[in-house]
CSV table of C-alpha atoms and ligand atoms in Angstrom, one decimal:
chain,number,residue,atom,x,y,z
A,22,MET,CA,-223.4,149.2,-16.4
A,23,ILE,CA,-223.7,150.7,-12.8
A,24,ARG,CA,-222.4,154.2,-12.9
A,25,ALA,CA,-220.9,155.7,-9.8
A,26,SER,CA,-221.6,159.3,-9.3
A,27,HIS,CA,-218.2,160.7,-8.3
A,28,ALA,CA,-218.3,162.5,-11.6
A,29,ARG,CA,-220.9,163.4,-14.2
A,30,ALA,CA,-220.4,163.2,-17.9
A,31,VAL,CA,-222.8,165.4,-19.8
A,32,VAL,CA,-223.0,164.3,-23.4
A,33,SER,CA,-224.4,166.5,-26.1
A,34,ARG,CA,-226.3,164.6,-28.8
A,35,SER,CA,-226.3,167.6,-31.1
A,36,ALA,CA,-222.5,167.9,-30.8
A,37,LEU,CA,-222.2,164.2,-31.8
A,38,ILE,CA,-224.6,164.6,-34.7
A,39,THR,CA,-223.0,167.9,-35.9
A,40,ASN,CA,-219.5,166.4,-35.7
A,41,ALA,CA,-220.7,163.3,-37.6
A,42,ARG,CA,-222.3,165.4,-40.3
A,43,LEU,CA,-219.1,167.5,-40.7
A,44,VAL,CA,-217.0,164.3,-41.1
A,45,ALA,CA,-219.5,162.8,-43.5
A,46,GLN,CA,-219.6,165.9,-45.7
A,47,ARG,CA,-215.8,166.0,-45.7
A,48,VAL,CA,-215.3,162.4,-46.7
A,49,ALA,CA,-218.2,162.1,-49.2
A,50,PRO,CA,-218.7,160.2,-51.5
A,51,ALA,CA,-216.9,157.8,-49.1
A,52,GLU,CA,-219.2,156.5,-46.4
A,53,LEU,CA,-218.7,157.2,-42.7
A,54,ALA,CA,-218.6,154.3,-40.3
A,55,VAL,CA,-218.7,155.7,-36.8
A,56,VAL,CA,-216.4,153.8,-34.4
A,57,VAL,CA,-218.1,153.1,-31.1
A,58,LYS,CA,-215.6,150.8,-29.4
A,59,ASP,CA,-214.9,151.2,-25.7
A,60,ASP,CA,-218.5,152.1,-24.9
A,61,ALA,CA,-218.4,154.8,-27.6
A,62,TYR,CA,-215.2,156.2,-26.3
A,63,ALA,CA,-216.9,156.3,-22.8
A,64,HIS,CA,-219.7,158.5,-24.2
A,65,GLY,CA,-222.2,155.6,-23.7
A,66,ILE,CA,-222.9,153.3,-26.6
A,67,THR,CA,-226.6,153.0,-26.3
A,68,GLU,CA,-227.3,156.7,-26.5
A,69,VAL,CA,-224.6,157.4,-29.0
A,70,VAL,CA,-225.9,154.8,-31.5
A,71,SER,CA,-229.5,155.8,-30.9
A,72,ALA,CA,-228.7,159.5,-31.5
A,73,LEU,CA,-226.6,158.9,-34.6
A,74,SER,CA,-228.8,156.3,-36.2
A,75,GLY,CA,-231.8,158.5,-35.5
A,76,ALA,CA,-229.9,161.2,-37.4
A,77,GLY,CA,-229.3,159.0,-40.4
A,78,PHE,CA,-226.0,157.4,-39.8
A,79,HIS,CA,-226.1,153.7,-40.6
A,80,ARG,CA,-222.6,152.4,-40.4
A,81,PHE,CA,-220.8,151.6,-37.2
A,82,GLY,CA,-217.4,150.1,-36.3
A,83,ALA,CA,-217.6,148.1,-33.1
A,84,LEU,CA,-214.3,146.4,-32.6
A,85,ASP,CA,-215.6,143.3,-30.6
A,86,LEU,CA,-218.7,141.2,-31.0
A,87,THR,CA,-220.3,142.2,-27.7
A,88,THR,CA,-220.2,145.8,-28.8
A,89,ALA,CA,-221.4,144.8,-32.2
A,90,ARG,CA,-224.4,143.1,-30.6
A,91,GLU,CA,-225.2,146.3,-28.6
A,92,VAL,CA,-225.1,148.3,-31.8
A,93,ARG,CA,-227.3,145.8,-33.6
A,94,GLU,CA,-230.0,146.0,-30.8
A,95,ARG,CA,-230.2,149.8,-31.3
A,96,ALA,CA,-229.7,149.9,-35.0
A,97,PRO,CA,-231.3,146.8,-36.6
A,98,GLU,CA,-230.7,147.9,-40.2
A,99,ALA,CA,-227.2,149.3,-39.8
A,100,MET,CA,-224.0,147.9,-41.2
A,101,VAL,CA,-222.0,146.9,-38.1
A,102,PHE,CA,-218.3,146.0,-38.6
A,103,ALA,CA,-216.4,144.1,-35.9
A,104,TRP,CA,-212.8,143.1,-36.2
A,105,VAL,CA,-211.6,141.5,-33.0
A,106,PHE,CA,-212.9,138.1,-32.0
A,107,GLY,CA,-211.5,134.9,-30.7
A,108,GLU,CA,-212.2,131.4,-29.2
A,109,GLY,CA,-214.9,132.4,-26.8
A,110,ASP,CA,-216.9,134.6,-29.1
A,111,ASP,CA,-220.3,133.8,-30.5
A,112,ILE,CA,-219.5,134.0,-34.2
A,113,ALA,CA,-222.7,132.2,-35.1
A,114,THR,CA,-224.9,135.0,-33.6
A,115,ALA,CA,-222.7,137.6,-35.3
A,116,ILE,CA,-223.2,135.9,-38.7
A,117,SER,CA,-226.9,135.4,-38.3
A,118,THR,CA,-227.4,139.0,-37.2
A,119,HIS,CA,-225.5,140.2,-40.2
A,120,ILE,CA,-222.4,141.6,-38.5
A,121,ASP,CA,-219.6,142.3,-41.0
A,122,LEU,CA,-216.5,140.5,-39.7
A,123,GLY,CA,-213.0,141.9,-40.2
A,124,VAL,CA,-210.8,138.8,-40.7
A,125,SER,CA,-207.1,139.2,-40.1
A,126,TYR,CA,-205.7,135.7,-40.4
A,127,PRO,CA,-206.2,132.5,-42.4
A,128,SER,CA,-207.2,130.7,-39.2
A,129,MET,CA,-209.9,133.3,-38.5
A,130,LEU,CA,-211.2,132.9,-42.1
A,131,GLU,CA,-211.5,129.1,-41.6
A,132,ARG,CA,-213.3,129.5,-38.3
A,133,VAL,CA,-215.8,131.9,-39.7
A,134,ALA,CA,-216.4,129.7,-42.7
A,135,ASP,CA,-216.8,126.6,-40.5
A,136,VAL,CA,-219.4,128.4,-38.4
A,137,ALA,CA,-221.2,129.7,-41.5
A,138,ARG,CA,-221.3,126.2,-43.0
A,139,ARG,CA,-222.6,124.8,-39.7
A,140,ILE,CA,-225.5,127.3,-39.4
A,141,ASP,CA,-226.1,127.4,-43.1
A,142,ARG,CA,-225.7,131.2,-43.4
A,143,ARG,CA,-223.3,133.3,-45.5
A,144,ALA,CA,-220.8,135.3,-43.4
A,145,ARG,CA,-220.0,138.8,-44.6
A,146,VAL,CA,-216.2,139.2,-44.3
A,147,HIS,CA,-213.7,142.0,-44.8
A,148,LEU,CA,-210.2,140.7,-45.5
A,149,LYS,CA,-207.4,142.6,-43.7
A,150,ILE,CA,-204.0,143.2,-45.2
A,151,ASP,CA,-201.2,144.4,-43.0
A,152,THR,CA,-199.8,147.5,-44.9
A,153,GLY,CA,-197.1,148.3,-42.4
A,154,LEU,CA,-198.7,149.0,-39.0
A,155,HIS,CA,-198.2,145.4,-37.8
A,156,ARG,CA,-201.3,145.5,-35.8
A,157,ALA,CA,-203.0,142.3,-37.2
A,158,GLY,CA,-203.6,141.6,-40.8
A,159,VAL,CA,-202.2,139.2,-43.4
A,160,LEU,CA,-198.7,140.2,-44.5
A,161,ALA,CA,-198.1,140.8,-48.2
A,162,GLY,CA,-196.3,137.4,-48.6
A,163,GLY,CA,-199.4,135.5,-47.5
A,164,TRP,CA,-202.0,137.7,-49.2
A,165,PRO,CA,-202.3,135.8,-52.5
A,166,ASP,CA,-203.0,132.4,-50.8
A,167,PHE,CA,-205.4,134.1,-48.4
A,168,LEU,CA,-207.3,135.7,-51.3
A,169,GLN,CA,-207.3,132.4,-53.2
A,170,ARG,CA,-208.8,130.6,-50.2
A,171,ALA,CA,-211.4,133.4,-49.6
A,172,ALA,CA,-212.4,133.1,-53.3
A,173,GLU,CA,-212.9,129.4,-52.9
A,174,LEU,CA,-215.0,129.9,-49.8
A,175,GLN,CA,-217.0,132.6,-51.6
A,176,ASN,CA,-217.6,130.2,-54.5
A,177,GLU,CA,-218.7,127.5,-52.0
A,178,GLY,CA,-221.3,130.0,-50.8
A,179,VAL,CA,-220.2,130.2,-47.1
A,180,ILE,CA,-218.8,133.7,-47.2
A,181,ASP,CA,-219.3,137.0,-49.1
A,182,VAL,CA,-216.1,139.0,-49.3
A,183,THR,CA,-217.8,142.4,-48.8
A,184,GLY,CA,-214.7,144.3,-47.9
A,185,ILE,CA,-210.9,144.7,-48.0
A,186,TRP,CA,-209.4,146.8,-45.3
A,187,THR,CA,-206.3,147.8,-43.4
A,188,HIS,CA,-205.3,150.2,-40.6
A,189,ILE,CA,-202.6,152.8,-40.8
A,190,ALA,CA,-200.6,154.8,-38.3
A,191,GLU,CA,-201.6,158.3,-39.4
A,192,ALA,CA,-198.4,159.5,-37.9
A,193,SER,CA,-196.4,160.5,-41.0
A,194,TYR,CA,-197.5,161.5,-44.6
A,195,ASP,CA,-194.8,159.3,-46.2
A,196,ALA,CA,-195.6,156.2,-44.1
A,197,ASP,CA,-199.3,156.6,-44.9
A,198,SER,CA,-198.5,157.0,-48.6
A,199,ALA,CA,-196.6,153.8,-48.6
A,200,ALA,CA,-199.4,152.0,-46.8
A,201,ILE,CA,-201.9,153.4,-49.4
A,202,ARG,CA,-199.7,152.0,-52.2
A,203,ARG,CA,-199.6,148.6,-50.5
A,204,PHE,CA,-203.3,148.7,-50.1
A,205,ASP,CA,-203.9,149.5,-53.8
A,206,ASP,CA,-201.7,146.5,-54.7
A,207,ALA,CA,-203.7,144.3,-52.3
A,208,ILE,CA,-206.9,145.4,-54.0
A,209,ARG,CA,-205.5,144.7,-57.4
A,210,ARG,CA,-204.6,141.2,-56.4
A,211,ALA,CA,-208.1,140.6,-55.0
A,212,HIS,CA,-209.5,141.6,-58.4
A,213,SER,CA,-207.2,139.2,-60.1
A,214,VAL,CA,-208.8,136.3,-58.3
A,215,GLY,CA,-212.2,137.5,-59.1
A,216,LEU,CA,-213.1,139.2,-55.8
A,217,ARG,CA,-214.9,142.5,-56.1
A,218,PRO,CA,-215.3,143.8,-52.5
A,219,ARG,CA,-217.7,146.7,-52.3
A,220,LEU,CA,-216.1,148.3,-49.3
A,221,ARG,CA,-212.5,149.2,-49.3
A,222,HIS,CA,-211.5,151.0,-46.2
A,223,LEU,CA,-208.2,152.2,-44.6
A,224,ALA,CA,-208.6,155.6,-42.8
A,225,ALA,CA,-209.5,156.6,-39.3
A,226,SER,CA,-210.0,160.2,-38.1
A,227,ALA,CA,-206.8,161.9,-39.2
A,228,ALA,CA,-206.3,160.4,-42.6
A,229,SER,CA,-209.9,160.6,-43.6
A,230,PHE,CA,-210.0,164.3,-42.9
A,231,GLU,CA,-206.7,165.2,-44.5
A,232,ARG,CA,-206.3,162.9,-47.4
A,233,ALA,CA,-208.8,162.3,-50.2
A,234,ASP,CA,-206.6,159.4,-51.4
A,235,ALA,CA,-207.1,157.6,-48.1
A,236,ARG,CA,-210.9,157.5,-48.2
A,237,TYR,CA,-211.8,154.8,-50.7
A,238,ASP,CA,-215.4,153.6,-50.1
A,239,MET,CA,-215.6,154.0,-46.3
A,240,VAL,CA,-213.7,155.6,-43.4
A,241,ARG,CA,-213.8,154.4,-39.8
A,242,VAL,CA,-213.9,157.4,-37.6
A,243,GLY,CA,-214.1,157.5,-33.9
A,244,ALA,CA,-212.2,160.4,-32.3
A,245,PHE,CA,-213.5,163.2,-34.5
A,246,VAL,CA,-217.1,162.3,-34.1
A,247,TYR,CA,-216.7,162.8,-30.3
A,248,GLY,CA,-214.8,166.0,-30.9
A,249,ILE,CA,-211.5,164.5,-29.8
A,250,ALA,CA,-208.1,164.8,-31.4
A,251,PRO,CA,-206.7,161.3,-32.4
A,252,GLY,CA,-203.1,162.3,-31.5
A,253,ASP,CA,-200.6,164.9,-32.6
A,254,GLY,CA,-201.4,167.0,-35.5
A,255,ILE,CA,-204.7,168.4,-36.7
A,256,GLY,CA,-207.2,168.8,-33.9
A,257,PRO,CA,-211.0,169.1,-33.6
A,258,GLU,CA,-211.0,172.8,-32.9
A,259,GLN,CA,-209.2,173.6,-36.2
A,260,LEU,CA,-211.8,171.4,-38.0
A,261,GLY,CA,-214.8,173.0,-36.3
A,262,LEU,CA,-215.7,169.9,-34.3
A,263,THR,CA,-217.1,170.3,-30.8
A,264,PRO,CA,-216.2,168.2,-27.8
A,265,ALA,CA,-219.3,166.1,-27.1
A,266,LEU,CA,-218.6,165.3,-23.5
A,267,THR,CA,-218.1,167.6,-20.5
A,268,LEU,CA,-216.8,166.0,-17.3
A,269,SER,CA,-217.6,167.6,-13.9
A,270,THR,CA,-217.8,166.8,-10.3
A,271,THR,CA,-218.4,168.9,-7.1
A,272,VAL,CA,-216.3,170.3,-4.3
A,273,SER,CA,-216.6,167.9,-1.4
A,274,ALA,CA,-214.5,170.0,1.2
A,275,VAL,CA,-212.7,173.3,1.4
A,276,GLU,CA,-209.8,173.5,3.9
A,277,THR,CA,-206.7,175.5,4.7
A,278,VAL,CA,-203.6,173.4,4.3
A,279,HIS,CA,-200.2,175.1,4.9
A,280,ASN,CA,-201.7,178.5,4.4
A,281,ARG,CA,-203.3,177.5,1.1
A,282,THR,CA,-207.0,177.1,0.5
A,283,ILE,CA,-207.6,173.6,-0.9
A,284,ALA,CA,-210.7,172.2,-2.4
A,285,ARG,CA,-211.1,168.4,-2.4
A,286,ILE,CA,-212.9,166.7,-5.3
A,287,PRO,CA,-213.9,163.1,-5.3
A,288,VAL,CA,-211.9,162.1,-8.4
A,289,GLY,CA,-208.7,160.3,-7.8
A,290,GLN,CA,-206.5,157.5,-9.1
A,291,VAL,CA,-209.2,154.9,-8.7
A,292,ASN,CA,-211.3,157.0,-11.0
A,293,GLY,CA,-208.6,157.2,-13.7
A,294,LEU,CA,-207.0,160.5,-12.6
A,295,TYR,CA,-203.3,160.0,-12.4
A,296,SER,CA,-200.7,162.0,-10.6
A,297,ASP,CA,-199.4,163.4,-13.9
A,298,ALA,CA,-202.3,165.9,-13.6
A,299,GLU,CA,-200.6,167.6,-10.7
A,300,GLY,CA,-199.3,171.0,-11.7
A,301,VAL,CA,-200.1,170.6,-15.4
A,302,VAL,CA,-203.8,170.7,-15.8
A,303,ASP,CA,-206.6,172.7,-14.1
A,304,VAL,CA,-210.3,172.7,-13.4
A,305,ALA,CA,-212.9,175.4,-13.8
A,306,ILE,CA,-215.0,176.5,-10.8
A,307,ARG,CA,-217.4,179.4,-11.4
A,308,ASN,CA,-215.7,180.1,-14.7
A,309,ARG,CA,-212.2,180.5,-13.2
A,310,ARG,CA,-209.3,178.0,-13.6
A,311,TYR,CA,-207.6,176.4,-10.6
A,312,PRO,CA,-204.7,173.9,-10.8
A,313,PHE,CA,-204.5,170.4,-9.4
A,314,VAL,CA,-201.9,170.3,-6.6
A,315,ARG,CA,-202.3,166.7,-5.5
A,316,VAL,CA,-203.9,163.5,-6.7
A,317,THR,CA,-204.5,160.7,-4.2
A,318,ARG,CA,-206.1,157.3,-4.7
A,319,THR,CA,-209.6,158.6,-4.1
A,320,GLU,CA,-209.6,162.3,-4.5
A,321,ALA,CA,-207.7,165.3,-5.9
A,322,HIS,CA,-206.8,168.6,-4.3
A,323,ILE,CA,-207.3,171.9,-6.1
A,324,ASP,CA,-205.5,175.1,-5.1
A,325,LEU,CA,-208.3,177.7,-4.8
A,326,SER,CA,-206.0,180.5,-4.0
A,327,GLY,CA,-208.4,182.5,-2.0
A,328,SER,CA,-211.4,182.3,-4.2
A,329,GLY,CA,-214.9,182.2,-2.8
A,330,ALA,CA,-215.6,178.6,-4.0
A,331,THR,CA,-217.5,176.5,-1.5
A,332,VAL,CA,-218.6,172.9,-0.9
A,333,GLY,CA,-221.1,171.7,-3.5
A,334,ASP,CA,-219.8,174.0,-6.3
A,335,ASP,CA,-219.5,172.4,-9.7
A,336,VAL,CA,-216.0,171.6,-10.8
A,337,TYR,CA,-215.5,171.2,-14.6
A,338,LEU,CA,-212.5,169.1,-15.6
A,339,PHE,CA,-212.7,169.2,-19.4
A,340,GLY,CA,-215.4,169.8,-22.0
A,341,ASP,CA,-216.6,172.2,-24.6
A,342,GLY,CA,-215.5,175.3,-22.6
A,343,THR,CA,-219.0,176.5,-21.7
A,344,HIS,CA,-218.1,176.7,-18.0
A,345,GLY,CA,-214.6,178.0,-18.6
A,346,GLU,CA,-213.0,174.6,-18.5
A,347,SER,CA,-210.1,173.4,-20.7
A,348,SER,CA,-210.6,171.0,-23.6
A,349,LEU,CA,-209.7,167.4,-23.4
A,350,GLN,CA,-207.0,168.1,-26.0
A,351,VAL,CA,-205.3,170.5,-23.6
A,352,TRP,CA,-205.3,167.8,-20.9
A,353,ALA,CA,-203.9,165.2,-23.4
A,354,ASP,CA,-201.1,167.6,-24.6
A,355,ALA,CA,-200.2,168.5,-21.0
A,356,MET,CA,-200.0,164.9,-19.9
A,357,GLY,CA,-198.3,163.5,-23.0
A,358,SER,CA,-201.3,161.4,-23.7
A,359,ILE,CA,-204.2,161.3,-26.2
A,360,GLY,CA,-207.7,162.5,-25.5
A,361,GLU,CA,-209.3,159.1,-26.2
A,362,GLU,CA,-207.2,157.5,-23.4
A,363,ILE,CA,-208.0,160.2,-20.9
A,364,VAL,CA,-211.7,160.3,-21.5
A,365,ILE,CA,-212.1,156.5,-21.4
A,366,ARG,CA,-210.2,156.4,-18.1
A,367,LEU,CA,-212.1,159.2,-16.5
A,368,ALA,CA,-215.6,159.2,-17.9
A,369,ARG,CA,-216.3,155.4,-18.2
A,370,ALA,CA,-217.7,155.1,-14.6
A,371,ALA,CA,-219.2,158.6,-14.4
A,372,GLU,CA,-222.9,159.2,-14.2
A,373,HIS,CA,-223.9,160.0,-17.8
A,374,VAL,CA,-226.5,162.6,-18.6
A,375,TYR,CA,-227.6,163.2,-22.2
A,376,VAL,CA,-228.6,166.6,-23.4
A,377,GLU,CA,-229.8,167.9,-26.8
B,429,PLP,C1,-209.2,149.6,-36.8
B,429,PLP,C2,-209.6,150.9,-36.4
B,429,PLP,N1,-210.2,151.8,-37.2
B,429,PLP,C3,-210.6,153.0,-36.8
B,429,PLP,C4,-210.4,153.4,-35.5
B,429,PLP,C5,-210.8,154.8,-35.2
B,429,PLP,O1,-209.7,155.7,-34.9
B,429,PLP,P1,-209.9,157.2,-34.5
B,429,PLP,O2,-210.5,157.2,-33.2
B,429,PLP,O3,-208.6,157.8,-34.6
B,429,PLP,O4,-210.9,157.8,-35.6
B,429,PLP,C6,-209.8,152.6,-34.6
B,429,PLP,C7,-209.6,153.0,-33.2
B,429,PLP,O5,-209.0,152.4,-32.4
B,429,PLP,C8,-209.4,151.3,-35.0
B,429,PLP,O6,-208.8,150.4,-34.2
């Protein structure tokens, strides 16, 4: 990807590795699969996968098949799980490169089986039950038939049912408990048709950290590995996780406008900074915080209130706090958003620099 240099994303490999170790210790004996969708939450998939697989992490959640292929190139031996694919996707390559496929509908199961039959390879599939989130997955009513068909295809030798999985909201304890009960029931039914999937998985960041009963054999964790809060509730700081990415830019002009000293920075709406930053979040320059006063299409204006900042000074938007900047979580809370969304918007096209 060509990365413009309006901003710079400094990504700490040691923060990623330390976060992943903390999560892994917390969820053991369940296994950690690191979710690397959206270019590893805009941290840069190539470097993230290299750093983590070099540190001994061998399971990744990719979402789509293109991402899965990128992971496979960097981590030839890893388990790579992808769960979104459709008509135009190269399922044959995914099967022959041992990508584990999350299958959410009977029609997807048949497509995967057809391709596996055609190329004479067994597909590794994880069957998805909808336990209440209604974001893909087979509903309880259709689950017995789905399992029956999966068992037939497994007996035929075209698929291996290696997993059963679901996704939960992680928004309320009671709703998650209900989803866990439905998941247990779905697993029991799988056993009753002779399926013994090795990997049962349900939890993402929040539930995997908070609930032992949500961990099963594997957890799919994205946000916490990057040191990002997945939403309301428990955040990375409380858990001892470090934000892995610091986003900065430089002052491009300093001017007096209506008796105020304004610094212009080259990060605007086209770079993913929306006007909801005005007045609610700030940046750090020379270790002091200054607020956004205006966001235009191509730049933002910072109120310097008489400081000595000058053109070319580094401007830190969010990060691990080393330069006096806020955390991404502070930004997310102030803008009524979640960290993942903000970092993906703002860091995706930044120049990426990797440090130990
Ligand atoms: C199916 C699935 N599992 C796990 C995750 C990881 O979630 P989090 O970043 O909250 O850990 C995602 C994120 O989108 C997901 O879609």
